[in-house]
Tab-separated table of C-alpha atoms and ligand atoms in Angstrom:
chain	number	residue	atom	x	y	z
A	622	UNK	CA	132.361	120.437	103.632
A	623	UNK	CA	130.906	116.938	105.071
A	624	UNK	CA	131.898	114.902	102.683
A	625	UNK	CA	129.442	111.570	102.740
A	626	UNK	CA	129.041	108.015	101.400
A	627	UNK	CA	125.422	106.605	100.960
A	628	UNK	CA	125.192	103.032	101.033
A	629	UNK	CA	121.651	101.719	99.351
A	630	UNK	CA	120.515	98.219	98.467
A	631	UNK	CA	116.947	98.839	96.579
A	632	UNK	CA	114.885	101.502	95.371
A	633	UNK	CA	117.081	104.260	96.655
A	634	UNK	CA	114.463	107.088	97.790
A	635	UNK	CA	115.769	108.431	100.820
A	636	UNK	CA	118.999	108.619	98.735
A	637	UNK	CA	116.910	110.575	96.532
A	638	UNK	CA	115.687	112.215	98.802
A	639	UNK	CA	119.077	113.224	100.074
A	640	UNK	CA	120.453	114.459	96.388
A	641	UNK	CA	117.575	116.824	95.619
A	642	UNK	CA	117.741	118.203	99.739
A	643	UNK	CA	121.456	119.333	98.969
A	644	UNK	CA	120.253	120.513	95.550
A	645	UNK	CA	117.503	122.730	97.087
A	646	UNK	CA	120.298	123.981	99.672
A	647	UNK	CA	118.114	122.614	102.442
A	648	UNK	CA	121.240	119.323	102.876
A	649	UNK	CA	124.348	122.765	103.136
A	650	UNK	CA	128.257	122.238	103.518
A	651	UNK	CA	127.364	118.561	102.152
A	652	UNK	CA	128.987	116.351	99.214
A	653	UNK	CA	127.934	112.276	98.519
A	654	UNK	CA	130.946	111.641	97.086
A	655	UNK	CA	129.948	107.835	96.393
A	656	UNK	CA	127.006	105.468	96.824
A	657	UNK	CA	127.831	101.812	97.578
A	658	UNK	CA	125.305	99.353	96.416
A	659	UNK	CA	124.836	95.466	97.694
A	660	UNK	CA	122.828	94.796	94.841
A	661	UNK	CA	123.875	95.253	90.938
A	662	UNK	CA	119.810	95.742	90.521
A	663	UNK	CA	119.385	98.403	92.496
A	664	UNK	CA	117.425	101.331	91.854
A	665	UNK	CA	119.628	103.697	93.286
A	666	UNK	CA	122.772	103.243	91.394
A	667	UNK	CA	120.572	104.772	88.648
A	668	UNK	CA	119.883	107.565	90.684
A	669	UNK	CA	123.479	107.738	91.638
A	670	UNK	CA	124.448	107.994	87.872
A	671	UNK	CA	121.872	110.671	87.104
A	672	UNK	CA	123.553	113.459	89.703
A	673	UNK	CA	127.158	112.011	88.258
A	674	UNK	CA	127.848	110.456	91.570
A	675	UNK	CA	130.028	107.402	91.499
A	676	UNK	CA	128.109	104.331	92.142
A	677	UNK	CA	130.030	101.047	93.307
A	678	UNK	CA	128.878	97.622	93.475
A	679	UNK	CA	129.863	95.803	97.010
A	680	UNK	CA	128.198	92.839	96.968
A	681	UNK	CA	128.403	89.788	99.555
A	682	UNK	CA	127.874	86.852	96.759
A	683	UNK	CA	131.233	88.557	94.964
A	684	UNK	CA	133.300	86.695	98.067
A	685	UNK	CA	134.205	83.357	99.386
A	686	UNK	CA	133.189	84.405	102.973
A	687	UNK	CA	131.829	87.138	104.949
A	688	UNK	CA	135.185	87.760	106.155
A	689	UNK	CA	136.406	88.416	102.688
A	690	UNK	CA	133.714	91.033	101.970
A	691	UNK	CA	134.120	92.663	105.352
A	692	UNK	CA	137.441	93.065	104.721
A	693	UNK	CA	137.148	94.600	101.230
A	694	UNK	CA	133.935	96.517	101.874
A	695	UNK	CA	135.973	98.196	105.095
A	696	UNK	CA	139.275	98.895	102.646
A	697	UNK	CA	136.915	100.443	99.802
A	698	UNK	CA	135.343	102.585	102.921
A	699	UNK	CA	138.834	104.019	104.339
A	700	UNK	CA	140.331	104.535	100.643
A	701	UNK	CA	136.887	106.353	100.034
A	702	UNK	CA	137.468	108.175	103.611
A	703	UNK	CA	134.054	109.572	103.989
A	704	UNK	CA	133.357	111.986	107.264
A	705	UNK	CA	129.718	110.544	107.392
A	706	UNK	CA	128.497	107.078	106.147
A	707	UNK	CA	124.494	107.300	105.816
A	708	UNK	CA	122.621	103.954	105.290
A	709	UNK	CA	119.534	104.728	103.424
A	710	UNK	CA	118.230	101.408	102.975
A	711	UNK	CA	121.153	99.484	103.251
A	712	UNK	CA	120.364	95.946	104.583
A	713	UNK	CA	123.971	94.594	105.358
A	714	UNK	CA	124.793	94.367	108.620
A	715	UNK	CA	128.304	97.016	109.079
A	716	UNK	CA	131.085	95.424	109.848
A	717	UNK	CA	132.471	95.892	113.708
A	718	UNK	CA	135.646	96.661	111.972
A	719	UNK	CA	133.973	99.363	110.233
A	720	UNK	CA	132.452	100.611	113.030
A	721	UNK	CA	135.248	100.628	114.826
A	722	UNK	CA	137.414	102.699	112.510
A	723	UNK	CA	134.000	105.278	111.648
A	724	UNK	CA	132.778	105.678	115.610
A	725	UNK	CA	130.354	108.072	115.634
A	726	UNK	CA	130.021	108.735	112.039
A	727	UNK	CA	127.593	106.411	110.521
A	728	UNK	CA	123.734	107.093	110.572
A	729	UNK	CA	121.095	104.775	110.015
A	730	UNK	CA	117.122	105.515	108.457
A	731	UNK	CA	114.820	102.918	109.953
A	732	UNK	CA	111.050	102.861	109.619
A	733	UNK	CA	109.659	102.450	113.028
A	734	UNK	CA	109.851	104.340	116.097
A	735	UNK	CA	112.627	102.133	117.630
A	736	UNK	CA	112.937	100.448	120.306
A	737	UNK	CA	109.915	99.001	118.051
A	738	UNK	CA	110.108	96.658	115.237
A	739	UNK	CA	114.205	96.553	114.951
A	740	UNK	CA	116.536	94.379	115.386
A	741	UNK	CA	117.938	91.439	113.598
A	742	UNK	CA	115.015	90.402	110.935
A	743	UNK	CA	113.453	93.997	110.609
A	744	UNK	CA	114.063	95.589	107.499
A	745	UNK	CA	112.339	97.389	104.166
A	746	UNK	CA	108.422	96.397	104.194
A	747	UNK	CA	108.869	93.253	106.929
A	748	UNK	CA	108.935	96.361	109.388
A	749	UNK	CA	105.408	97.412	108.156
A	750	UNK	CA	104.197	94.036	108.048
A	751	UNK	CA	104.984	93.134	111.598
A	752	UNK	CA	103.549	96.602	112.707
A	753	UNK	CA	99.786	95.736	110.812
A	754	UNK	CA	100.274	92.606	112.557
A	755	UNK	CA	100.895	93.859	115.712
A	756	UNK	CA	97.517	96.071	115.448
A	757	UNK	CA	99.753	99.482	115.968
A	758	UNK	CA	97.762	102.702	115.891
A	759	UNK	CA	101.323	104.941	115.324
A	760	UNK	CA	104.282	104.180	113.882
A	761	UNK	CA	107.375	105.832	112.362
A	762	UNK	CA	111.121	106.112	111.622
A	763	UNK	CA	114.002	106.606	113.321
A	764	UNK	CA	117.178	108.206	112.444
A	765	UNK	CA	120.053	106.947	115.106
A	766	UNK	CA	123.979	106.572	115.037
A	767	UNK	CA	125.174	102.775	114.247
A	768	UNK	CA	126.938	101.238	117.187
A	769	UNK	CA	128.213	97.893	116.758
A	770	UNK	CA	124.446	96.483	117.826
A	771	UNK	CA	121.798	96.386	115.195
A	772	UNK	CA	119.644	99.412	115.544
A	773	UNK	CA	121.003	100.420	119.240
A	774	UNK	CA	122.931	103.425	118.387
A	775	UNK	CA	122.178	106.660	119.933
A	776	UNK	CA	118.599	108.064	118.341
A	777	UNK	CA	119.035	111.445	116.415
A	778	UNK	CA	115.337	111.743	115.349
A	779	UNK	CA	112.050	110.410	115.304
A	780	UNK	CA	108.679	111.364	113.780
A	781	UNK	CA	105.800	109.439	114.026
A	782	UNK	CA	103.173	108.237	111.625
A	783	UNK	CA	99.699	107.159	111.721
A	784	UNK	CA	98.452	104.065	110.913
A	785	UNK	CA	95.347	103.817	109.051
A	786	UNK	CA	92.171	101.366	107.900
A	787	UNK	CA	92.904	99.698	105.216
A	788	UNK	CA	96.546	100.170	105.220
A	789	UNK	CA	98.285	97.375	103.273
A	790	UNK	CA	102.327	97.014	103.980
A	791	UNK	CA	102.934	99.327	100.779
A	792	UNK	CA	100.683	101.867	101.883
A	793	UNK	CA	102.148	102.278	105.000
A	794	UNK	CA	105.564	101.951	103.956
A	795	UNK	CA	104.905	104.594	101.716
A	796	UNK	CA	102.999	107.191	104.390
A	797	UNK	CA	106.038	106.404	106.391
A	798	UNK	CA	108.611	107.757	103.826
A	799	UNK	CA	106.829	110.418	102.796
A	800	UNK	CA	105.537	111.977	106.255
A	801	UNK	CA	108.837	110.647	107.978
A	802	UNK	CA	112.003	109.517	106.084
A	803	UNK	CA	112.491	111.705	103.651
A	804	UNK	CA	112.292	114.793	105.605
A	805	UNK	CA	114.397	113.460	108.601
A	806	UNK	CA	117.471	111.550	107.275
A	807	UNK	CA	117.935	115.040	105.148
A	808	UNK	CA	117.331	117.055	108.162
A	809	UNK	CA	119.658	114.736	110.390
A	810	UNK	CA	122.534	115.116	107.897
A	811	UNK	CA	121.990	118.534	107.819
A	812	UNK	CA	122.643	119.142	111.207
A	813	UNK	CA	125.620	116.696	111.599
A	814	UNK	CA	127.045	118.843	108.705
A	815	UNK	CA	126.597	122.151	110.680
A	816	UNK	CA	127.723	121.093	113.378
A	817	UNK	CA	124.155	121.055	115.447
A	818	UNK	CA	124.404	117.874	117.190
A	819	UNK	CA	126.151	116.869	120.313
A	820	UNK	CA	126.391	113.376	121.820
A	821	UNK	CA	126.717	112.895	125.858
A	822	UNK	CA	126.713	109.634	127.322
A	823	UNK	CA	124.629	107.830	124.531
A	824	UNK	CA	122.144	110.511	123.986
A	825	UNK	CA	122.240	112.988	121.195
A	826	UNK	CA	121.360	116.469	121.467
A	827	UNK	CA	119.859	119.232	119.205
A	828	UNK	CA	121.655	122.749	119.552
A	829	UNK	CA	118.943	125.405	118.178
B	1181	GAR	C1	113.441	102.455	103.820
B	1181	GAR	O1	112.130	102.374	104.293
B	1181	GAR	C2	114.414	102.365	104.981
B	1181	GAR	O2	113.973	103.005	106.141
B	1181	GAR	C3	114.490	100.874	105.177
B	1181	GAR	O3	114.533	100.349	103.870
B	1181	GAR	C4	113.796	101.209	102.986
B	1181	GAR	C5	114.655	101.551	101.803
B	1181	GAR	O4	113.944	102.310	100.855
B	1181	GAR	N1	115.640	100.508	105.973
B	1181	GAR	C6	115.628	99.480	106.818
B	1181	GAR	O5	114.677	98.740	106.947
B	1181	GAR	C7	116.908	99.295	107.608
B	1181	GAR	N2	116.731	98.361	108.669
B	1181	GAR	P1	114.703	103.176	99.764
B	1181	GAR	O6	115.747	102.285	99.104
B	1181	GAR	O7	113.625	103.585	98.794
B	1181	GAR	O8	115.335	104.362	100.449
């Protein structure tokens, strides 16, 4: 049984998304044994304490430095001892520490077809933004492995997503959950739980 730890910091869909994929059986040999939360506001600690899944608050602004909070949030991680740590959403950067001690077992959802729009600065609807800006006619999201670099770990999945007139950020963000996120972060987990993927030299393969 893969026993996993979601970390959130907003409206918590793709961790929704995640719950009712291992209730359906399509998420198997899978457990979230805890959701971390940045944010006391979020969304997702509700959704957390509706499948009776503890929800704990790790929040930057509860420390005197970002030391402090790397140091506790990394702690509250090994005592938790989670075989997978899934970021759905989670907009702290992890610390190397963490990354260190978890190599190869964190996964990240972002919401473009990376190498585009990621990086330091990309995150939730600014993605979105920057890709109406750009004038993009596709678009996406990306499931990868975290590394210590911010969105460079090894890519587990992509799907892409059109981009229509009209679109406003929301609109997009939202064609790009439903057509994208929400079926690959379950699928990726999935797999990682059955023991489907394989990584070689920094790239990840799919067994059938
Ligand atoms: C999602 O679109 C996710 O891909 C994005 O934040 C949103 C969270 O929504 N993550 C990033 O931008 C990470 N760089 P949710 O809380 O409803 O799942």
């Amino acid at each position: 049984m893969l026993k996993i730890v979601v970390c959130v910091s907003g409206g918590g869909t793709n961790l929704q998304a995640i719950l009712d994929a291992v209730d359906a059986g399509k998420i198997t040999n899978t457990e979230v044994i805890a959701v971390i939360s940045n944010n006391a506001g979020a969304k997702a600690l509700e959704r957390a304490k509706a499948h009776g899944i503890p929800g704990i608050l790790m929040s930057p602004k509860s420390y005197p430095d970002r030391e402090s909070f790397n140091h506790a949030f990394t702690d509250k991680m090994c005592e938790l001892a989670p075989d997978l740590i899934v970021l759905a959403g989670f907009l702290v950067k992890i610390p190397e520490d963490m990354v260190e001690k978890f190599g190869g077992r964190i996964v990240n959802i972002h919401p473009s077809l990376i190498p585009s729009f990621c990086g330091v600065g990309y995150y939730g609807l600014k993605v979105h933004e920057e890709a109406l800006r750009r004038g993009v006619k596709i678009t996406g999201a990306t499931v990868h492995f975290v590394n210590e670099g911010m969105d460079e770990g090894p890519i587990i999945a992509q799907k892409a997503v059109a981009v229509e007139e009209g679109d406003t950020p929301e609109i997009l963000q939202r064609r790009v959950m439903e057509q994208a996120e929400w079926l690959l972060l379950p699928q990726a987990i999935d797999d990682i739980a059955n023991g489907r993927l394989t990584v070689e030299e920094g790239h990840v393969y799919r067994k059938a």
